[in-house]
Coordinates of C-alpha atoms in Angstrom, one line a residue:
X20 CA -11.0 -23.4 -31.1
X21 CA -12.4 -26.8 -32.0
X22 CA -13.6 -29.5 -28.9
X23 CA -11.0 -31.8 -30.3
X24 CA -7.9 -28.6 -30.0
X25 CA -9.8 -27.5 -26.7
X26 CA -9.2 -31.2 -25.4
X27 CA -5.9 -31.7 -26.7
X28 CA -4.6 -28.5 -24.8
X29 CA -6.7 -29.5 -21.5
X30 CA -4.6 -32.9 -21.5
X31 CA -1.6 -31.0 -21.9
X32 CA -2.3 -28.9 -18.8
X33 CA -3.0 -31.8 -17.0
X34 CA 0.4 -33.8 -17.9
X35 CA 2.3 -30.3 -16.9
X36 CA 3.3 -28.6 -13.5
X37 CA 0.1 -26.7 -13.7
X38 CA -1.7 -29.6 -12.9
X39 CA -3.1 -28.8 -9.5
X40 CA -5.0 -25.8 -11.0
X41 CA -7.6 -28.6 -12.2
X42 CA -7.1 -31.2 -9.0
X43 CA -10.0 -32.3 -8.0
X44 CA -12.0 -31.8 -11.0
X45 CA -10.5 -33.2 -14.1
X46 CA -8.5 -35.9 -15.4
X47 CA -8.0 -37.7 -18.9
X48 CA -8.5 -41.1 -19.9
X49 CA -6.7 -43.3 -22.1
X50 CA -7.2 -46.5 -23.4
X51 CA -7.0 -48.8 -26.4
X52 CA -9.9 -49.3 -28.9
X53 CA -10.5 -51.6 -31.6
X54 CA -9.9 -50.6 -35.2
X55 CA -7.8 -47.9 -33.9
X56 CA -4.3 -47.2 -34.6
X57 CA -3.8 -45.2 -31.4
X58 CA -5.1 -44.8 -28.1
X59 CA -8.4 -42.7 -27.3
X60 CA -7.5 -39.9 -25.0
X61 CA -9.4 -37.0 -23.9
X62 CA -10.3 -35.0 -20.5
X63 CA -13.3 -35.9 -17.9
X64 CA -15.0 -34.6 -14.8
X65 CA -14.1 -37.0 -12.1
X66 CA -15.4 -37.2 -8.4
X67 CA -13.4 -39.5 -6.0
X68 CA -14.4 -42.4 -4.3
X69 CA -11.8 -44.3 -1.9
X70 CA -9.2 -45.5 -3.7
X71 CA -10.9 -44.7 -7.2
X72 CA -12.6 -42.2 -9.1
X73 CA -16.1 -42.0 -10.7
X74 CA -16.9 -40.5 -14.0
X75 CA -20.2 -39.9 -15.7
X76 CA -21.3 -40.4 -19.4
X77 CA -24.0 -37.5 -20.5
X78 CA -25.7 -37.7 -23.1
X79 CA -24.8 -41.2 -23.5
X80 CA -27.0 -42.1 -26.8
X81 CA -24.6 -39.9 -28.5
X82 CA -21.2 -41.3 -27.0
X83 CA -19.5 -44.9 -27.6
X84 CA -16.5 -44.4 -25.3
X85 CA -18.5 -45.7 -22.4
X86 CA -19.5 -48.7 -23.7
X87 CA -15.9 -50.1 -23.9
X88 CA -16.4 -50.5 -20.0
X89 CA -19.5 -52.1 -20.0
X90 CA -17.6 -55.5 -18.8
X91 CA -14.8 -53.7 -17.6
X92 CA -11.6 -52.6 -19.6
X93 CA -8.2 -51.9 -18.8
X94 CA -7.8 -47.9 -19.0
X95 CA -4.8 -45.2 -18.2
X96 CA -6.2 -42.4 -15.9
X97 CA -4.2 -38.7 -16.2
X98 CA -4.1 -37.7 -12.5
X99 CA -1.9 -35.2 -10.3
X100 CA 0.2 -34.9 -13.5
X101 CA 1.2 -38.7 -13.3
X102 CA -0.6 -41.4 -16.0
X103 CA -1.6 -44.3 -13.9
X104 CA -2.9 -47.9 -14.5
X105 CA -6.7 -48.5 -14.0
X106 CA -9.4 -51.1 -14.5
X107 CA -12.7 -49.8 -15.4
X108 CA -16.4 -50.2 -15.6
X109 CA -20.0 -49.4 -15.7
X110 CA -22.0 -49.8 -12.4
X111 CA -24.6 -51.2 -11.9
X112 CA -27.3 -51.8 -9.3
X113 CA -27.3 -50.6 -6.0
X114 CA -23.1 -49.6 -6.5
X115 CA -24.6 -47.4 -9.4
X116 CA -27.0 -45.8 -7.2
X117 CA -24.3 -45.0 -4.5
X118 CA -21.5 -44.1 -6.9
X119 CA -24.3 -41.7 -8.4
X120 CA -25.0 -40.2 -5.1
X121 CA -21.4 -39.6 -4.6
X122 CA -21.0 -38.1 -7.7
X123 CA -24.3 -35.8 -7.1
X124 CA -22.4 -34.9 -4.1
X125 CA -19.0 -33.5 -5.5
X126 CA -21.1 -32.1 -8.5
X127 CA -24.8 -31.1 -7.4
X128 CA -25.5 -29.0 -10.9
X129 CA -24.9 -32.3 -13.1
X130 CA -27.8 -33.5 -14.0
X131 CA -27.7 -37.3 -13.4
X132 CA -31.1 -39.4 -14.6
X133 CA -31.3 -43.2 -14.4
X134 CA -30.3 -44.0 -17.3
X135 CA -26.7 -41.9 -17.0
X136 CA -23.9 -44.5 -17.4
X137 CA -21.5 -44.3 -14.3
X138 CA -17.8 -45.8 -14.7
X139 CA -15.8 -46.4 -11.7
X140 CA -12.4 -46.8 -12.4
X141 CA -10.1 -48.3 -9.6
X142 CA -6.6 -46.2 -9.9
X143 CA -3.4 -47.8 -8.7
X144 CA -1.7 -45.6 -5.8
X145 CA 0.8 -43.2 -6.8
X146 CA 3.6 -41.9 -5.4
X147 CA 4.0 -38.5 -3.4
X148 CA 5.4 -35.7 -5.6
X149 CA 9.2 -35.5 -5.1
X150 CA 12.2 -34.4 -6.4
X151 CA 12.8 -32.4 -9.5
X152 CA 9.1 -32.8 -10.3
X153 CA 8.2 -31.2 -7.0
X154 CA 10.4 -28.2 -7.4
X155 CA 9.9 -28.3 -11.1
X156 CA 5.5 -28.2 -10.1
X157 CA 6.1 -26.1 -7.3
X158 CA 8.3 -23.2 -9.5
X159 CA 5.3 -22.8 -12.4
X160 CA 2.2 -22.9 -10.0
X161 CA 3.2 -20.7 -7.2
X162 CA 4.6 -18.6 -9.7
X163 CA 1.3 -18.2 -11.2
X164 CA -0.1 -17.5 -8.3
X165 CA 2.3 -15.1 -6.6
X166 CA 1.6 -12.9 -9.6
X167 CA -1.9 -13.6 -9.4
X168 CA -1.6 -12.5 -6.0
X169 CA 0.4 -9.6 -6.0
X170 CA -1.8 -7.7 -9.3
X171 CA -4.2 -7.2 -5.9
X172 CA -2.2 -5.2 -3.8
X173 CA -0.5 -3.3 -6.7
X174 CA -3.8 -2.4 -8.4
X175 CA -5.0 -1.2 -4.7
X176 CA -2.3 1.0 -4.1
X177 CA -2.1 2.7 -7.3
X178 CA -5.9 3.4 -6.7
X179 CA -5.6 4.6 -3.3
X180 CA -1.9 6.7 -3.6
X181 CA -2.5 9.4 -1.2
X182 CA -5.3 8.6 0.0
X183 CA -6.5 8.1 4.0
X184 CA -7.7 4.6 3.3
X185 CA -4.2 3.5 1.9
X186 CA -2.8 1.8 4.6
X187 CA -6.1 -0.3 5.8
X188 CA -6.9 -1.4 1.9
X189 CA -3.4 -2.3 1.4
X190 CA -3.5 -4.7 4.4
X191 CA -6.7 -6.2 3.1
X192 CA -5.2 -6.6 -0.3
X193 CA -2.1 -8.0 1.1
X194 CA -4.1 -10.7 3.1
X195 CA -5.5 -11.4 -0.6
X196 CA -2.3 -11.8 -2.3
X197 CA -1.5 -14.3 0.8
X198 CA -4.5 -16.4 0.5
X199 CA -4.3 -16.8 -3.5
X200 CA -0.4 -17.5 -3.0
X201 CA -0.7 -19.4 0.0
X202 CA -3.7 -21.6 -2.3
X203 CA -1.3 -22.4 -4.7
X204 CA 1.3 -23.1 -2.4
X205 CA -0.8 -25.6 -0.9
X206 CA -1.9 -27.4 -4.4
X207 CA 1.7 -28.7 -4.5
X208 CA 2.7 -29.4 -1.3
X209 CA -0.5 -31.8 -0.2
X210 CA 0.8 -33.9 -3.6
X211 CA 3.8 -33.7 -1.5
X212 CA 2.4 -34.3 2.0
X213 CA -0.8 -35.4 1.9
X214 CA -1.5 -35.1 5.5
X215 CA -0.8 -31.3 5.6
X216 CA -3.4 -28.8 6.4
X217 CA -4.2 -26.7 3.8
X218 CA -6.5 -24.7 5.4
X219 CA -3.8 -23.8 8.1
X220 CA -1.5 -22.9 5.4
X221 CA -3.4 -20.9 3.4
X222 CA -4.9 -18.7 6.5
X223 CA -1.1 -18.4 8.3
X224 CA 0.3 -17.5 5.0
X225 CA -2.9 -14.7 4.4
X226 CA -2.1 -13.5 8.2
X227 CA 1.5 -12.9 7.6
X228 CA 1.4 -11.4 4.4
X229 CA -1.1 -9.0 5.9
X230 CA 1.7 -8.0 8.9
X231 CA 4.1 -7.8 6.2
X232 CA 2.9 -5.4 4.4
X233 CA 2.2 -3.6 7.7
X234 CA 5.7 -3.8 8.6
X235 CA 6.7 -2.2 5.3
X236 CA 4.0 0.1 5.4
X237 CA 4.8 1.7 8.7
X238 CA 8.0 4.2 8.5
X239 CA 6.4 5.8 5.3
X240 CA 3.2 6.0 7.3
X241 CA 4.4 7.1 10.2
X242 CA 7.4 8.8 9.3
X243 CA 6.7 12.3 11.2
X244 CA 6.3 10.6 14.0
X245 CA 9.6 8.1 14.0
X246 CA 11.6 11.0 13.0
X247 CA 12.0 12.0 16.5
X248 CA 13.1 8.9 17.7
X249 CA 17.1 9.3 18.4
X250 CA 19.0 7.0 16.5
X251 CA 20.1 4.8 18.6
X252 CA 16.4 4.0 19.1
X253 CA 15.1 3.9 15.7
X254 CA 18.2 1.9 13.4
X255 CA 17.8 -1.5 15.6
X256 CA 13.6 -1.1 15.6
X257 CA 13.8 -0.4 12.0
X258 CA 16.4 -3.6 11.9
X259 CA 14.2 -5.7 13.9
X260 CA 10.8 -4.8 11.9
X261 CA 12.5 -5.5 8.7
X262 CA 13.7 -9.1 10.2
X263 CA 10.0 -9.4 11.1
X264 CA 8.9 -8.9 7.8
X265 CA 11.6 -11.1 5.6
X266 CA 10.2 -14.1 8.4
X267 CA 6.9 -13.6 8.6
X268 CA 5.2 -15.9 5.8
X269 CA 8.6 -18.5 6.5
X270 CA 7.5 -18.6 10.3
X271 CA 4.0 -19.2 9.5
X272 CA 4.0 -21.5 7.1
X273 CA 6.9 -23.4 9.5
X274 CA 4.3 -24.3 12.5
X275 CA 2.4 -26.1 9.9
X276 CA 5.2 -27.7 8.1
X277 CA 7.2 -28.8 11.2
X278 CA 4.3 -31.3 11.9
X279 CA 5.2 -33.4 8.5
X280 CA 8.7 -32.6 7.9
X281 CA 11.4 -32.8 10.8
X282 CA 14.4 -29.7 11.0
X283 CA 12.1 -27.9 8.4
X284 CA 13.3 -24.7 10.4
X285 CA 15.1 -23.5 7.6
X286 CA 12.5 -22.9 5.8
X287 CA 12.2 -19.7 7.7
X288 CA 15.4 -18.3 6.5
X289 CA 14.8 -20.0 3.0
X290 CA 12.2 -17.6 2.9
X291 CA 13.3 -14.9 4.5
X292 CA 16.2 -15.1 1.4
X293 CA 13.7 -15.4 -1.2
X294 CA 11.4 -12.7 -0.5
X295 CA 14.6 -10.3 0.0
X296 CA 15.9 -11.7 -3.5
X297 CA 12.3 -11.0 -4.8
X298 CA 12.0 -7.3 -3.3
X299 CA 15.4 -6.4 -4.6
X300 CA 14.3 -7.5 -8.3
X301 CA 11.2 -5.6 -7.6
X302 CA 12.9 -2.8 -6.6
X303 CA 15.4 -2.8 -9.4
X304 CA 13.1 -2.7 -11.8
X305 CA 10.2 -0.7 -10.7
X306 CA 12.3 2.3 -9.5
X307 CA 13.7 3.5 -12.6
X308 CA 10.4 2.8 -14.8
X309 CA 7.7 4.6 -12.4
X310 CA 8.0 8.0 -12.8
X311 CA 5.6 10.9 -11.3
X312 CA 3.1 12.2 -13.5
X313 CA 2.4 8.8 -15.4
X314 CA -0.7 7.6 -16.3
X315 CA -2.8 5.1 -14.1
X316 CA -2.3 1.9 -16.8
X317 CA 1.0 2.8 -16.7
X318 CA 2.1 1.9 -13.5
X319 CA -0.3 -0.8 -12.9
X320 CA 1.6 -2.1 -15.8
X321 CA 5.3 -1.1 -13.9
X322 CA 3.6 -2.9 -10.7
X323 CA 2.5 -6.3 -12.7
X324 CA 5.5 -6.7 -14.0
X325 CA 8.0 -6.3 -11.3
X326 CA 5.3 -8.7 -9.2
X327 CA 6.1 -11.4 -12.2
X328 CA 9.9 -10.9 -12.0
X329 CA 9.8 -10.8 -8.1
X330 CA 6.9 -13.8 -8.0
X331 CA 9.4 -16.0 -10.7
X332 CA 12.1 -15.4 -8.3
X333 CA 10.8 -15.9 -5.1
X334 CA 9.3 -19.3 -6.1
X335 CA 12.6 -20.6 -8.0
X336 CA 14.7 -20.1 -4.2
X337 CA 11.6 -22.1 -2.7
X338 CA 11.4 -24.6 -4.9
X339 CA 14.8 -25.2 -4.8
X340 CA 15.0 -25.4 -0.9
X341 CA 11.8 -27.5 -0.8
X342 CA 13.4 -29.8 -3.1
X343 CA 15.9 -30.2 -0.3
X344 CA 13.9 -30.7 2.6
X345 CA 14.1 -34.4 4.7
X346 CA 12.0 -36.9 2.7
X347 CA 11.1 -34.3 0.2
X348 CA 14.2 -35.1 -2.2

């Protein structure tokens, strides 16, 4: 693939819903150039500063794009998925030597000398994500990552069926699927809310994956011993468990969400639907294709793709619901 291909498709990632997988890190700039009949666009490693963003010229003997902003230029900056107005230029001084040291910060393997042009660019505000956009952002990324996610736990299992360590690897691994989809959750929803904690999220949604999968782990695993319980006993703890598992990651991911978001209790039971949905597709299409006697690939292969199918449907409900949410419409 050529630089000028590879650039092309990394703008196209960064216009789409997949946007947050680069947040932080990249963005494209566009601007108008003499003797040209279109725009100059291409990507660039961006560190924030305040309202703005910094971005360094290496190598610049061998560029020209920087010196457009030499007395400052008007420029279109690709960020968050959104194209937004800026005004450009290169630093100088003693606001070079900060903006450098800024930079430095956010990237301390670039190698900056004195002589590396740096451009601020002052970005106009944009909007919170909202809307069809959100749900439309939210759908492709957390998709992504709930299959990321779940290859973890169905690679685990497959290597451990039978085996004594089963049930405490599969807990790890689910508290790994939880983090990377809980990660990607969190890309979208601070565009959303910008004041939520990611951190919070990410660690209540790695927490209650892990006591989900313990809650569906535990009548296979204990199965000799609940046998005995009568059945009056066992139907409404079995009832109650599986209630506990449908809710878990909905009720986690609630106590952080009710801060920024009033009556978001419903995103309990959004979830709790989802994740039902999502098993069920799971289910019915794992069942009938793993079969005993079949070689390792082969049902890591069964597992990966009922955790797409189930990831695509679990994230669609979501979306939808936080789509609906007050002030998230």
């Amino acid at each position: 693939m050529t630089a000028t291909a590879a650039n092309r498709l990394l703008v196209r990632l960064l216009a789409s819903g997949l946007s947050p997988l680069v947040a932080g890190k990249l963005c494209a700039l566009r601007y108008p150039a003499a003797r040209r009949p279109s725009p100059v666009v291409f990507p660039v490693q961006y560190a924030r500063s305040g309202a703005g963003i910094l971005v360094v010229a290496g190598n610049p003997d061998g560029k020209r794009w920087w010196r457009h902003f030499r007395a400052g230029h008007h420029a279109d900056v690709l960020l968050d998925g959104r194209w937004t107005a800026a005004e450009g230029r290169v630093l100088a001084g003693a606001e070079r030597a900060a903006a450098a040291e800024t930079y430095r910060n956010r990237f301390p393997r670039v190698r900056l000398t004195p002589d590396t042009p740096v451009i601020g660019f002052t970005v106009a505000a944009q909007p919170p994500l909202r809307g069809r956009r959100l749900a439309w952002t939210w759908f492709l990324l957390v998709t992504v990552a709930e299959f990321s996610g779940f290859a973890i736990p169905a690679t685990a299992g497959a290597l451990t069926a039978g085996s004594p360590a089963a049930l405490p690897v599969l807990l790890v691994a689910g508290a790994a699927e939880g983090t990377v989809l809980g990660a990607g959750q969190a890309l979208v929803l601070s565009r959303a809310l910008p004041a939520v904690n990611r951190r919070h999220w990410i660690a209540g949604t790695a927490a209650a994956a892990a006591f989900a999968y313990l809650a569906g782990l535990a009548p296979s695993t204990w199965a000799t011993r609940l046998s005995s319980w009568p059945p009056l006993v066992l139907w409404p703890a079995a009832g109650i468990l599986g209630l506990a598992l449908l809710c878990s990651i909905g009720f986690a991911q609630w106590l952080v969400l009710r801060r920024h978001v009033p009556r978001s209790a419903r995103w309990i039971a959004t979830t709790a639907g989802a994740w039902l949905v999502g098993l069920a597709v799971f289910l019915g299409v794992t069942t009938p294709l793993w079969q005993s006697g079949q070689s390792l690939p082969t049902t890591i292969a069964v597992g990966v793709l009922g955790g797409l199918l189930m990831a695509a449907t679990t994230s669609a409900v979501t979306a939808l619901a936080l789509r609906r949410l007050p002030g998230l419409s």
